[in-house]
CSV table of C-alpha atoms and ligand atoms in Angstrom, one decimal:
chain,number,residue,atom,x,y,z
A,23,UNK,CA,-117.5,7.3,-6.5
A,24,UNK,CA,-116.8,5.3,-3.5
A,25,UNK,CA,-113.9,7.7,-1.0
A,26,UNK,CA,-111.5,6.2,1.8
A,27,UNK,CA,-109.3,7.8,3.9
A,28,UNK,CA,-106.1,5.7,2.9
A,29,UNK,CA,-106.1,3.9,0.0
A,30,UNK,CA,-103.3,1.0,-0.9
A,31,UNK,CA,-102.7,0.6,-4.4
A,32,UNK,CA,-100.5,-2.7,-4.7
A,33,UNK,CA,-101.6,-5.8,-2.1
A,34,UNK,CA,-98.3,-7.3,-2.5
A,35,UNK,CA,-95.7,-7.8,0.5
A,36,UNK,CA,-95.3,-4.3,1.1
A,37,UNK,CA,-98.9,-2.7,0.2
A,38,UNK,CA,-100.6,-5.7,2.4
A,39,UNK,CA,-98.6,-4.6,5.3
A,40,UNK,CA,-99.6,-0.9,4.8
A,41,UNK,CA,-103.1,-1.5,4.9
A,42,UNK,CA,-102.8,-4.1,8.0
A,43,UNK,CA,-100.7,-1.6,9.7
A,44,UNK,CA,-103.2,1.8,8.6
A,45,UNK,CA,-106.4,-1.0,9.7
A,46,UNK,CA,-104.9,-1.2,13.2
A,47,UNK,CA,-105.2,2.8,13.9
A,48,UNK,CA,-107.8,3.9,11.4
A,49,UNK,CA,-111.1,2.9,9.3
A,50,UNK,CA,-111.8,3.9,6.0
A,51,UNK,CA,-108.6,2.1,4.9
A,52,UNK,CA,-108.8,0.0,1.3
A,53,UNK,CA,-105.8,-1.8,-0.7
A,54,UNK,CA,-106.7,-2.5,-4.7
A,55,UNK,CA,-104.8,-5.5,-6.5
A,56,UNK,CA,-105.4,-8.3,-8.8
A,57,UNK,CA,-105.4,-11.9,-7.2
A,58,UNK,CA,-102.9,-14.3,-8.3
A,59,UNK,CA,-105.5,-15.8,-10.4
A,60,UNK,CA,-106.4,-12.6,-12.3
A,61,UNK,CA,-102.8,-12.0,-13.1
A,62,UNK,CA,-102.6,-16.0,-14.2
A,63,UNK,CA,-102.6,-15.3,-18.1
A,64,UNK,CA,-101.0,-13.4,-21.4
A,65,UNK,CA,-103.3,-10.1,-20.3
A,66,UNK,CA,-101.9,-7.2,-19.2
A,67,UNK,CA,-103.1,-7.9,-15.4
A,68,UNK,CA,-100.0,-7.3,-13.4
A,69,UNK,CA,-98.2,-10.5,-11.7
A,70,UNK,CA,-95.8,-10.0,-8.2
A,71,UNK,CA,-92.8,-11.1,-6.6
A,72,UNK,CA,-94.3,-12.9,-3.9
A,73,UNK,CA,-95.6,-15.7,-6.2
A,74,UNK,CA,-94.2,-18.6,-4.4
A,75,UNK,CA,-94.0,-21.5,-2.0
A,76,UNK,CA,-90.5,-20.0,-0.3
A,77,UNK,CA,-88.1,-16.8,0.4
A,78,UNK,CA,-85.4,-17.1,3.3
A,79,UNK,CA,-86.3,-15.3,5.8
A,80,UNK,CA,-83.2,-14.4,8.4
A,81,UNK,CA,-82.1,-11.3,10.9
A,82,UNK,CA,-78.1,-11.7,9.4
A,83,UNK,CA,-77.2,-9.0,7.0
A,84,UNK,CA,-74.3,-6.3,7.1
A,85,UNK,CA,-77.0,-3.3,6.8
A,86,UNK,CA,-78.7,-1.8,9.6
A,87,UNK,CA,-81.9,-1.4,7.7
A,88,UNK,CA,-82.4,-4.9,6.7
A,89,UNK,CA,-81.6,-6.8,10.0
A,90,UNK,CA,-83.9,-4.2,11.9
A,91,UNK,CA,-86.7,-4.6,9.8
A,92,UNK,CA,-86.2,-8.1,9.4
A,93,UNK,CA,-85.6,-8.8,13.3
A,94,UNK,CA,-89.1,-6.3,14.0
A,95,UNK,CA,-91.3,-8.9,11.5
A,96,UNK,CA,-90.0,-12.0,12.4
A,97,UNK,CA,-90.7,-10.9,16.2
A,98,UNK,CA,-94.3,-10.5,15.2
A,99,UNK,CA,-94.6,-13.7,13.0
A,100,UNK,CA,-96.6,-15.8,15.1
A,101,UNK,CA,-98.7,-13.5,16.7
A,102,UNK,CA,-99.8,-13.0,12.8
A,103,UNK,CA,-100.1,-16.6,12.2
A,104,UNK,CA,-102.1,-17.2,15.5
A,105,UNK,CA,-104.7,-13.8,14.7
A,106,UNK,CA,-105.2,-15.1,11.0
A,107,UNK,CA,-104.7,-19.3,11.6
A,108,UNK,CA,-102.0,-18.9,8.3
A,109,UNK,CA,-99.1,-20.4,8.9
A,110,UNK,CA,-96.2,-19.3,6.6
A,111,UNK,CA,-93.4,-19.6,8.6
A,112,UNK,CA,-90.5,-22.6,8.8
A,113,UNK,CA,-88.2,-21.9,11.8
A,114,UNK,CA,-85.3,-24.2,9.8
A,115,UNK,CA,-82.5,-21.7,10.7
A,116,UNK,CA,-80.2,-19.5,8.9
A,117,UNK,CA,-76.6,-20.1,7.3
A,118,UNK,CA,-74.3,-17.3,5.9
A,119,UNK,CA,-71.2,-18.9,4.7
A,120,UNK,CA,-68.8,-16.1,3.1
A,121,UNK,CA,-65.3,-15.7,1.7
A,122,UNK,CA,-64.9,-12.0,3.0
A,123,UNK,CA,-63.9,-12.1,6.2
A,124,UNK,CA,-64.4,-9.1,6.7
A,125,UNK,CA,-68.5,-8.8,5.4
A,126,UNK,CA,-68.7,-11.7,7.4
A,127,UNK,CA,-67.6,-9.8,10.7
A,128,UNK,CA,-69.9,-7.0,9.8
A,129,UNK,CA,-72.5,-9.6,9.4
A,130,UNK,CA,-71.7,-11.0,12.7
A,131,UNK,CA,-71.9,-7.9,14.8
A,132,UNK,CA,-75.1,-7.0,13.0
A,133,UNK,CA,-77.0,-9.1,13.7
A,134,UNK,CA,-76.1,-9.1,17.8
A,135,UNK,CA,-76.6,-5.4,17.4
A,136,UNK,CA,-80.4,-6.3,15.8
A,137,UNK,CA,-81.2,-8.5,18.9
A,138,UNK,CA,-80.5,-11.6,17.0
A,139,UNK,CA,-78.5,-15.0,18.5
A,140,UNK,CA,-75.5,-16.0,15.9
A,141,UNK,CA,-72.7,-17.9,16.2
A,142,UNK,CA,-70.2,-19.6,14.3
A,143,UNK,CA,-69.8,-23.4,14.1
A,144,UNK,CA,-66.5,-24.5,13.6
A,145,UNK,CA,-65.5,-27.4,10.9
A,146,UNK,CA,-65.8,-30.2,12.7
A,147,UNK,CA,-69.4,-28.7,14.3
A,148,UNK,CA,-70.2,-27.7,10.7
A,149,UNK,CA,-69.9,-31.7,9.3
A,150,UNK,CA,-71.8,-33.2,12.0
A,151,UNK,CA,-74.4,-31.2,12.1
A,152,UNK,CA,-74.8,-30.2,8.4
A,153,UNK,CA,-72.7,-33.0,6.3
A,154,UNK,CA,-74.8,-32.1,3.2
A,155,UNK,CA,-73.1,-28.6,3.0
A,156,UNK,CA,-69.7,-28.5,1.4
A,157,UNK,CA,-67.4,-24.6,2.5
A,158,UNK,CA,-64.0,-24.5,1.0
A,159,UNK,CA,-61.3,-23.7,3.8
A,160,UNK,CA,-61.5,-20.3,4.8
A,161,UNK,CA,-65.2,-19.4,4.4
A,162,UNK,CA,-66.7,-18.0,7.5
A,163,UNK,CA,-69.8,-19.5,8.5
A,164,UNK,CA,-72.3,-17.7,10.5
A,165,UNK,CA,-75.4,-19.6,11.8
A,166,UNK,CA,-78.9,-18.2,13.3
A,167,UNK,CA,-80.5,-21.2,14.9
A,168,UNK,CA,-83.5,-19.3,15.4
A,169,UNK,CA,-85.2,-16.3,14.1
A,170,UNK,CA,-84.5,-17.6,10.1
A,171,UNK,CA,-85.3,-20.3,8.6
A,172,UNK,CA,-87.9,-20.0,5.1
A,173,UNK,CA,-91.4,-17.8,4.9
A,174,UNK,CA,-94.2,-18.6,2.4
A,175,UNK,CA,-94.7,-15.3,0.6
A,176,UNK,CA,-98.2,-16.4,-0.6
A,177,UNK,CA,-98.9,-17.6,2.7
A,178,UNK,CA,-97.6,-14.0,4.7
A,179,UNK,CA,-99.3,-12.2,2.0
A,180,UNK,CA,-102.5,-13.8,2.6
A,181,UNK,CA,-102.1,-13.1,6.6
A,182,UNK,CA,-101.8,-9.8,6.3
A,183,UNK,CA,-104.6,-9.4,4.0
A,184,UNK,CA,-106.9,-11.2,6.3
A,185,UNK,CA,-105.3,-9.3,9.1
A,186,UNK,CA,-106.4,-5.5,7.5
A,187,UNK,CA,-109.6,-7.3,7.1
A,188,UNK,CA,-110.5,-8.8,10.3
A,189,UNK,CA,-109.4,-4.9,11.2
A,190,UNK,CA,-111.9,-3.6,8.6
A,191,UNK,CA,-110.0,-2.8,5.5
A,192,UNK,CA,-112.1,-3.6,1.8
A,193,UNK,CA,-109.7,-5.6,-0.5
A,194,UNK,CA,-111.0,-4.3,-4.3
A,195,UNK,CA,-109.6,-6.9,-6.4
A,196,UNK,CA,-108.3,-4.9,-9.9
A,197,UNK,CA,-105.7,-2.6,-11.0
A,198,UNK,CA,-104.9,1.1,-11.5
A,199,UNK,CA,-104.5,2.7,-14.6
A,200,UNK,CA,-104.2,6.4,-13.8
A,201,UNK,CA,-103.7,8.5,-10.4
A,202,UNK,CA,-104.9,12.4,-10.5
A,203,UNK,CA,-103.9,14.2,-7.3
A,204,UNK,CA,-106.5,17.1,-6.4
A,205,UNK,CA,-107.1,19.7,-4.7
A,206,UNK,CA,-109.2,17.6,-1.7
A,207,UNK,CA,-107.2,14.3,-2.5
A,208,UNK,CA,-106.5,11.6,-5.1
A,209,UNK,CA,-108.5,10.0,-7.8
A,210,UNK,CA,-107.3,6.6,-9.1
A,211,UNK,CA,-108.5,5.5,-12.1
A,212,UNK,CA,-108.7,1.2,-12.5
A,213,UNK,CA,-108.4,-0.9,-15.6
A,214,UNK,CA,-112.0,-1.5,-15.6
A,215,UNK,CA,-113.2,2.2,-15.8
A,216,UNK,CA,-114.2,2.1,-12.8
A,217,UNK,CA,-112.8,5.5,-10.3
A,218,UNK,CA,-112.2,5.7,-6.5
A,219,UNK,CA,-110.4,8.4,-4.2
A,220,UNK,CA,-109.0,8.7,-0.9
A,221,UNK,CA,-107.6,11.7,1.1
A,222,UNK,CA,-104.2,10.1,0.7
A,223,UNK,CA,-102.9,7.0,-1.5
A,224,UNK,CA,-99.9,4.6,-1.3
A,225,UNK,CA,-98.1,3.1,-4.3
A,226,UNK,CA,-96.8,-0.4,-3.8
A,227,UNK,CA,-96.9,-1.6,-6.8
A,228,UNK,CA,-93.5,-3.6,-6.8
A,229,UNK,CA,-91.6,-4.3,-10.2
A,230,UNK,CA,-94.2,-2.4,-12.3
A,231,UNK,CA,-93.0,0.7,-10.7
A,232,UNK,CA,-90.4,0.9,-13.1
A,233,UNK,CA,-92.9,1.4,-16.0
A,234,UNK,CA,-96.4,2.3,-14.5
A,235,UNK,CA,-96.2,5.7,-14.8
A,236,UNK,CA,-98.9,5.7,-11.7
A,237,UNK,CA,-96.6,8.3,-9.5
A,238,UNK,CA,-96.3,11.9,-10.8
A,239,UNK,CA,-92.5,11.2,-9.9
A,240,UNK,CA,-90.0,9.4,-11.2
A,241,UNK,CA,-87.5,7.1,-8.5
A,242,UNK,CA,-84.6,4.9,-9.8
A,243,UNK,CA,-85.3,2.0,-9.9
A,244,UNK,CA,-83.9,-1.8,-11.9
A,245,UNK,CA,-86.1,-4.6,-12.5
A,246,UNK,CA,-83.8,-7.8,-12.6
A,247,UNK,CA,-84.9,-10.6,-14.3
A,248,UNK,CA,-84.2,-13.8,-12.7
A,249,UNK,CA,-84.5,-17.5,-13.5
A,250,UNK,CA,-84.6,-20.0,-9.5
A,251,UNK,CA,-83.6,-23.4,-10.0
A,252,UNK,CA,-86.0,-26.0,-8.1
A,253,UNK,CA,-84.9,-29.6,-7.3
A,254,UNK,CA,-87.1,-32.2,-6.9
A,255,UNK,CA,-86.6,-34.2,-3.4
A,256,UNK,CA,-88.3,-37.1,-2.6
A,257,UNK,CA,-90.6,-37.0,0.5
A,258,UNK,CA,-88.1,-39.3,2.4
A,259,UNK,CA,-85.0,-37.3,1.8
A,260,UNK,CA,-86.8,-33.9,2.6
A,261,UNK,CA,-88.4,-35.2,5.7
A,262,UNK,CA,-85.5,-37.3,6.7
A,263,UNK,CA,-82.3,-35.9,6.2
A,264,UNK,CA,-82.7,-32.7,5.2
A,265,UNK,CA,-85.5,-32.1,7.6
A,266,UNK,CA,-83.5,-29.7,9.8
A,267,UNK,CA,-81.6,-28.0,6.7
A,268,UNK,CA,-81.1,-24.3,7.8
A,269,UNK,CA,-81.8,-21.8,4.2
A,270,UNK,CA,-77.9,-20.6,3.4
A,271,UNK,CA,-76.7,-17.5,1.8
A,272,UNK,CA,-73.3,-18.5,0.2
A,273,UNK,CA,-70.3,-16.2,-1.5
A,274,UNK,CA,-67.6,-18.7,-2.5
A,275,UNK,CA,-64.1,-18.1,-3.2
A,276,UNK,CA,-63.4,-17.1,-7.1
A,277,UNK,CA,-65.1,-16.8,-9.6
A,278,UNK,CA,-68.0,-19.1,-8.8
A,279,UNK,CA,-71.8,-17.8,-8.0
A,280,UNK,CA,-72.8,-15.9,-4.7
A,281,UNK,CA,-76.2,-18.0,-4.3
A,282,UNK,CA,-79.3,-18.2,-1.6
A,283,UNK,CA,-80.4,-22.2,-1.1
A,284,UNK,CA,-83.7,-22.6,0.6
A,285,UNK,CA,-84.8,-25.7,2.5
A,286,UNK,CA,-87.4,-28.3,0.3
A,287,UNK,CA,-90.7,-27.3,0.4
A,288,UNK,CA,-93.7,-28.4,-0.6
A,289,UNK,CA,-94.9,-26.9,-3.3
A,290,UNK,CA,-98.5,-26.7,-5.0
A,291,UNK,CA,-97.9,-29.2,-7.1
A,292,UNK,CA,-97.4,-31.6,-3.8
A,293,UNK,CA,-93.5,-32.6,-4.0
A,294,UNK,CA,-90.8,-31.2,-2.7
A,295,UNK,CA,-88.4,-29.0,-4.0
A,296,UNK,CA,-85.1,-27.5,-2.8
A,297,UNK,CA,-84.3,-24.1,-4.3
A,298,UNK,CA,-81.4,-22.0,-5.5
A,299,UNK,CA,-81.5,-18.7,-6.7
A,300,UNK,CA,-78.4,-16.5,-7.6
A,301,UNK,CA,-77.7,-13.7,-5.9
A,302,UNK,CA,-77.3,-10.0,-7.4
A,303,UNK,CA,-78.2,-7.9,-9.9
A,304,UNK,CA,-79.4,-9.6,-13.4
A,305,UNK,CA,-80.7,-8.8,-16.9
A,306,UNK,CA,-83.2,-5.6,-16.6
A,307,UNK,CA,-86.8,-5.9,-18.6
A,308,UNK,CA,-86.6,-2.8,-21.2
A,309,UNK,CA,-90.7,-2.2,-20.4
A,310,UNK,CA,-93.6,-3.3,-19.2
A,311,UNK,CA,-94.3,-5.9,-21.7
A,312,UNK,CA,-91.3,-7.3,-21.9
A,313,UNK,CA,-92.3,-7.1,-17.4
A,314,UNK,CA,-95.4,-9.0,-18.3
A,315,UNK,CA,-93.4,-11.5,-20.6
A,316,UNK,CA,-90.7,-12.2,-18.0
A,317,UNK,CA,-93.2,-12.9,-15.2
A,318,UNK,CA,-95.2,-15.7,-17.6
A,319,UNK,CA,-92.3,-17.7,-19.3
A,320,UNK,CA,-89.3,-16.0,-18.6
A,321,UNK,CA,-86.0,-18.3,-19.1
A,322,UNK,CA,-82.2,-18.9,-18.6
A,323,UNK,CA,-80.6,-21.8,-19.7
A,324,UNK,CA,-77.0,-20.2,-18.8
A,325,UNK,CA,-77.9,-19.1,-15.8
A,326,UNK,CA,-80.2,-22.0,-14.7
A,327,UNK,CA,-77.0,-24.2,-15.3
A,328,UNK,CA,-75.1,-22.6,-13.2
A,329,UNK,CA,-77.3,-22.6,-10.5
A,330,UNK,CA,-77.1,-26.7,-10.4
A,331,UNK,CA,-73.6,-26.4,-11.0
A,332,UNK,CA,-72.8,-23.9,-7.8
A,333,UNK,CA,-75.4,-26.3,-5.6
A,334,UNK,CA,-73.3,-29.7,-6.6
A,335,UNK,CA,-70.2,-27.9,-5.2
A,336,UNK,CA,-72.2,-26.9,-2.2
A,337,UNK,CA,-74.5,-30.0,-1.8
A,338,UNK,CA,-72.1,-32.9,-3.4
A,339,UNK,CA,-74.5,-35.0,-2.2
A,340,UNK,CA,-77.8,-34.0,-3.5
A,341,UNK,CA,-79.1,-35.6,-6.7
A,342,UNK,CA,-79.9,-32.9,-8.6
A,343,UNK,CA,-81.3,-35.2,-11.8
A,344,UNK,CA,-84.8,-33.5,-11.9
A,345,UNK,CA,-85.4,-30.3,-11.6
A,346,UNK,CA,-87.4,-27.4,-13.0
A,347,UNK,CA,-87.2,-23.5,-13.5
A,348,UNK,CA,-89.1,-20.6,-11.8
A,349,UNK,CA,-89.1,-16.9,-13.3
A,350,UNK,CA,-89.2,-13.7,-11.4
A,351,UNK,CA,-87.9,-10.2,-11.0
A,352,UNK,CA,-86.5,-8.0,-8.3
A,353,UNK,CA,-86.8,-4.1,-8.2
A,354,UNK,CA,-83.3,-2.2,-7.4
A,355,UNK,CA,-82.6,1.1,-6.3
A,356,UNK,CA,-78.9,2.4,-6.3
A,357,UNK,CA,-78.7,2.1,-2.6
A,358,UNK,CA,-80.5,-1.2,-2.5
A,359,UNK,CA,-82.6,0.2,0.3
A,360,UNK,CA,-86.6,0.6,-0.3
A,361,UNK,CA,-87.6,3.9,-1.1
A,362,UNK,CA,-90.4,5.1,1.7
A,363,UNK,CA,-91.5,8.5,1.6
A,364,UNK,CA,-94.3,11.4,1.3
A,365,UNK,CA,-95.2,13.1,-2.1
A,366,UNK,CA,-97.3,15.8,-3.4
A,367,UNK,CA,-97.9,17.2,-0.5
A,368,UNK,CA,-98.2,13.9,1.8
A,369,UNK,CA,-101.1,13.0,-0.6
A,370,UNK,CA,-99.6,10.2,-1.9
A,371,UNK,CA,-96.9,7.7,0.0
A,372,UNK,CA,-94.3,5.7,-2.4
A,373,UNK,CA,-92.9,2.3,-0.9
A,374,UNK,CA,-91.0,0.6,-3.5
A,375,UNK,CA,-87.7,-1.0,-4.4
A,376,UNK,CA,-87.8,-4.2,-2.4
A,377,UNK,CA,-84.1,-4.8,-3.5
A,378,UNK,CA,-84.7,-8.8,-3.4
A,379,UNK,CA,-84.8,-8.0,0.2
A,380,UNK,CA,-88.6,-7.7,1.0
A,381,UNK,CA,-90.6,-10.4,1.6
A,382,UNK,CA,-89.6,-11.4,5.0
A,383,UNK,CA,-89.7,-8.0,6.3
A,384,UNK,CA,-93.0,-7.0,4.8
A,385,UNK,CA,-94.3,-6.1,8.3
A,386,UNK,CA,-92.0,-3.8,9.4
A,387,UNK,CA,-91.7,-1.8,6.0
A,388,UNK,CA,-95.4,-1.6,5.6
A,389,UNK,CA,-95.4,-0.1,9.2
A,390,UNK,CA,-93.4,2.7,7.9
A,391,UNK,CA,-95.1,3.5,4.8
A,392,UNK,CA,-98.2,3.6,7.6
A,393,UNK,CA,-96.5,5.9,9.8
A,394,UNK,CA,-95.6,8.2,7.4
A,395,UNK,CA,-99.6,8.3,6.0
A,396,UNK,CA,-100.7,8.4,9.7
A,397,UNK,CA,-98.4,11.2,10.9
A,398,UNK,CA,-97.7,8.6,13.8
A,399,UNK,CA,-93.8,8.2,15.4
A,400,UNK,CA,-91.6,6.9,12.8
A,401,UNK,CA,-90.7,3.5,14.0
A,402,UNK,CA,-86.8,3.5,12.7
A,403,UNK,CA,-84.7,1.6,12.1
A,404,UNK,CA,-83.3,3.7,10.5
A,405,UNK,CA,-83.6,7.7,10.0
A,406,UNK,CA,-86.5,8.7,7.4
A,407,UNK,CA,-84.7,11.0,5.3
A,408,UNK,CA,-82.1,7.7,4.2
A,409,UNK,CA,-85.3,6.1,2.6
A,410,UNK,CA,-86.7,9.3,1.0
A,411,UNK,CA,-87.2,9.7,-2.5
A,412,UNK,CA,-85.2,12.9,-2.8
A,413,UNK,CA,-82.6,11.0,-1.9
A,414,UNK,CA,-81.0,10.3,-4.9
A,415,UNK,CA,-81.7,13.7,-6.6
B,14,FAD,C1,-86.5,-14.9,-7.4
B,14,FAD,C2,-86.7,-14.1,-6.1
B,14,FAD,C3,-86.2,-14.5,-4.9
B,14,FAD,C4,-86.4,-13.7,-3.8
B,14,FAD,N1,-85.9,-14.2,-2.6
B,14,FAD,C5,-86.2,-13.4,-1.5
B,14,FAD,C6,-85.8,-14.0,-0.2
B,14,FAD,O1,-85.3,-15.1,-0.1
B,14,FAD,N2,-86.1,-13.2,0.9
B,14,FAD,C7,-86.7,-12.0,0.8
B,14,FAD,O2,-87.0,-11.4,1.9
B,14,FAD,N3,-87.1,-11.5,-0.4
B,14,FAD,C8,-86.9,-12.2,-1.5
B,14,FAD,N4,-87.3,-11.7,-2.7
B,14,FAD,C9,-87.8,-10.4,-2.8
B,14,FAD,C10,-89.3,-10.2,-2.5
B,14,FAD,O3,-90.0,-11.2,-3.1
B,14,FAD,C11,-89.7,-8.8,-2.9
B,14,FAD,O4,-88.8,-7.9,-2.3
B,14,FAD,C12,-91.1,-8.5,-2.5
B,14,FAD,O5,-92.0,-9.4,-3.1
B,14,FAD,C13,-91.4,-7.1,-3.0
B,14,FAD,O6,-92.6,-6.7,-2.4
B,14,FAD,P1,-93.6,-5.6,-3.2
B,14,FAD,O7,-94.8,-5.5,-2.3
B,14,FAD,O8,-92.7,-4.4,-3.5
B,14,FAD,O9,-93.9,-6.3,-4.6
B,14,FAD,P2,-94.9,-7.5,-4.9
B,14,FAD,O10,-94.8,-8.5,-3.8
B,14,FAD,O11,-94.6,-7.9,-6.3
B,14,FAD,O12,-96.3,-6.8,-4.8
B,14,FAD,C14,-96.7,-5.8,-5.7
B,14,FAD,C15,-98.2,-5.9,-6.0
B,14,FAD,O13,-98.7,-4.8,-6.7
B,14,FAD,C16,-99.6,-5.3,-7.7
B,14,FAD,N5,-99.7,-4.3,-8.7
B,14,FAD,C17,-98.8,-3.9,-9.7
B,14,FAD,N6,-99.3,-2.9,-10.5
B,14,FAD,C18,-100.5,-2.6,-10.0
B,14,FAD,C19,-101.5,-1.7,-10.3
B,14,FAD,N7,-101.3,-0.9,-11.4
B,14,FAD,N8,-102.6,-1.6,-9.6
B,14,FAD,C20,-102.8,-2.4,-8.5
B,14,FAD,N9,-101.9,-3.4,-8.1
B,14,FAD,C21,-100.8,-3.5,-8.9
B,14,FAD,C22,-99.0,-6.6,-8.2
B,14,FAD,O14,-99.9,-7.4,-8.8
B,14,FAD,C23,-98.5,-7.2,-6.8
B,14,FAD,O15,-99.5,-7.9,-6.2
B,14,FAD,C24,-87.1,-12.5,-3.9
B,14,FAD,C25,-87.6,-12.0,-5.1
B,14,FAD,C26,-87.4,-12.8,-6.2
B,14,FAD,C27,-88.0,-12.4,-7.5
């Protein structure tokens, strides 16, 4: 039975981040997952959250966590693209356009207190510079020209790997089934019979959290099935003029759709596509196969509607003729912060609940899982103990 020091099970955003962050510092370090390919199909292999061509990536959010974290891995972005020749991220800019005044101060001063450069364009700014976007009077508008823009989860996911591997981590490419703390350290059991232990072990094992039964204790956490809407934009229109449209977190007045609008991308199918997702909890799956169902043709009509609806009123402009739907789930926890913290005797490290929050903070948050494995200085920004699992016992 092959043994590592620290083992990683769950290569997603946050587990690929560990094992970069546990590579830098010490060998012996390994992170288990199936590749996107593996998890292609009606089997049981578990899929992720990070299958796609685009998340917004941005420092501008009202909660200390999330604009620390997010300012610490955008800081380190390049250096990762440069060390691993991936490039996944699209400096387009960042919009937050908000009917509460009062979030949107909160927002504001945030993000200065993060390090990051906001400002707030007034309406004539706003129509020169953006005349696709459509605010109703009185939404405050917030605007990161730098620092934000779009990330390619695949793409970061895939830097990271190749980071912890260029630092000596082994990627084993499978799943867990069963993990048996012991006396001298953990035994995890994968799909294929085969066994492998480590003197400590993460869980990262995003959405399947909620049913996996893989940690010997239980954290609250929602799965929220979502439907994102993607519009098909010709080359012309995405490269011409929408080639400098910032991603935009909206929350309109009444009873319309808080939404997150990315800029097009290409996608692997080779067009374009602008996307729109809604924000906020949704639907949970009731278990892991309804999880597994989700992930391979989950669908809503209602909601997908409403998504092209919301982005007519905030991109009148846009033809919106042809489009298609994407499924995925986020992972809640009450506090929609992570949850980051020691078990069983520090043998095994939980870092779940990425809160649809995640992907463009991976860095960061891995480095705290890391810390905590490592016994090294606990990087912040925030206090530990507001990320521990005990928290909401
Ligand atoms: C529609 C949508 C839009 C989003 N938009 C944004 C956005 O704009 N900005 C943003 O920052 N975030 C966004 N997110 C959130 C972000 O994608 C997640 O927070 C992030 O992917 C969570 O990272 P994770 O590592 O916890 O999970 P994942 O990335 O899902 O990784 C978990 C990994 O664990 C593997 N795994 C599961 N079970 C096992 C097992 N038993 N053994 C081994 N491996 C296993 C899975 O296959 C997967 O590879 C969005 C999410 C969704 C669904």
């Amino acid at each position: 039975m092959k043994r590592y020091k620290f083992l990683v099970v769950g290569r997603g955003i946050m587990g690929s981040a560990a094992a970069m962050h546990l590579a830098e510092v010490s060998d012996g370090v390994a992170m288990l997952g199936p590749t996107e390919l593996m998890a292609d199909g009606s089997g049981p292999v578990p899929k992720a959250s990070h299958y796609d061509a685009g998340r917004v990536t941005r420092i501008a959010d009202p909660d200390p966590f999330w604009s620390g974290v997010a300012k610490r891995s955008i800081d380190r972005y390049r250096a990762l693209e440069d060390a691993t020749s991936e490039k996944f991220f699209n400096e387009a800019g960042f919009m937050w356009a908000d009917c509460d005044q009062r979030r949107a101060d909160a927002t504001f001063d945030m993000t200065q207190r993060a390090g990051g450069e906001v400002s707030r364009p007034d309406s004539a700014e706003l129509a020169s510079r953006f005349p696709y976007f459509h605010f109703e009077s009185g939404v405050s508008v917030l605007y990161q020209r730098g620092d934000g823009g779009t990330i390619n989860p695949r793409g970061y996911v895939s830097a990271m790997t190749k980071r912890a591997v260029q630092l000596g981590a082994e990627v084993i490419e499978g799943y867990a089934q069963n993990i048996a703390v012991r006396s001298d350290g953990v035994t995890v059991r994968l799909a294929d019979g085969e066994e492998v232990s480590a003197d400590r072990v993460m869980i990262a094992t995003g959405a399947y959290a909620a049913f996996d039964q893989l940690s010997p204790v239980k954290v609250p956490l929602k799965t929220n099935k979502h439907t994102v809407v993607l519009i098909e934009v010709p080359q012309e229109v995405a490269e011409g003029e929408l080639h400098d449209m910032p991603s935009l977190m909206s929350q309109p007045p009444g009873d319309r759709i808080g939404t997150y609008t990315l800029s097009p991308l290409r996608y692997p199918d080779g067009k374009f596509y602008l996307k729109i997702g809604i924000e906020g909890s949704r639907p949970a799956a009731n278990d892991l196969d309804a999880l597994n169902a989700w992930f391979r043709t989950g669908d809503d009509p209602t909601l997908n509607q409403q998504l092209i609806d919301e982005l007519r009123k905030l991109m009148p402009s846009l033809d919106v003729s042809s489009w298609k739907w994407l499924a995925c789930v986020t992972t809640d926890t009450p506090d929609r912060r992570p949850v980051i913290g020691l078990i069983e005797d520090g043998k095994i490290c939980l870092q779940l609940g990425g809160n649809g929050y995640s992907a463009k903070s991976g860095d960061a948050i891995g480095e705290l899982g890391a810390s905590l494995m490592l016994g090294s200085e606990w990087p912040g920004p925030i206090p530990a103990a507001e990320l521990a699992p005990d928290r909401f016992s």
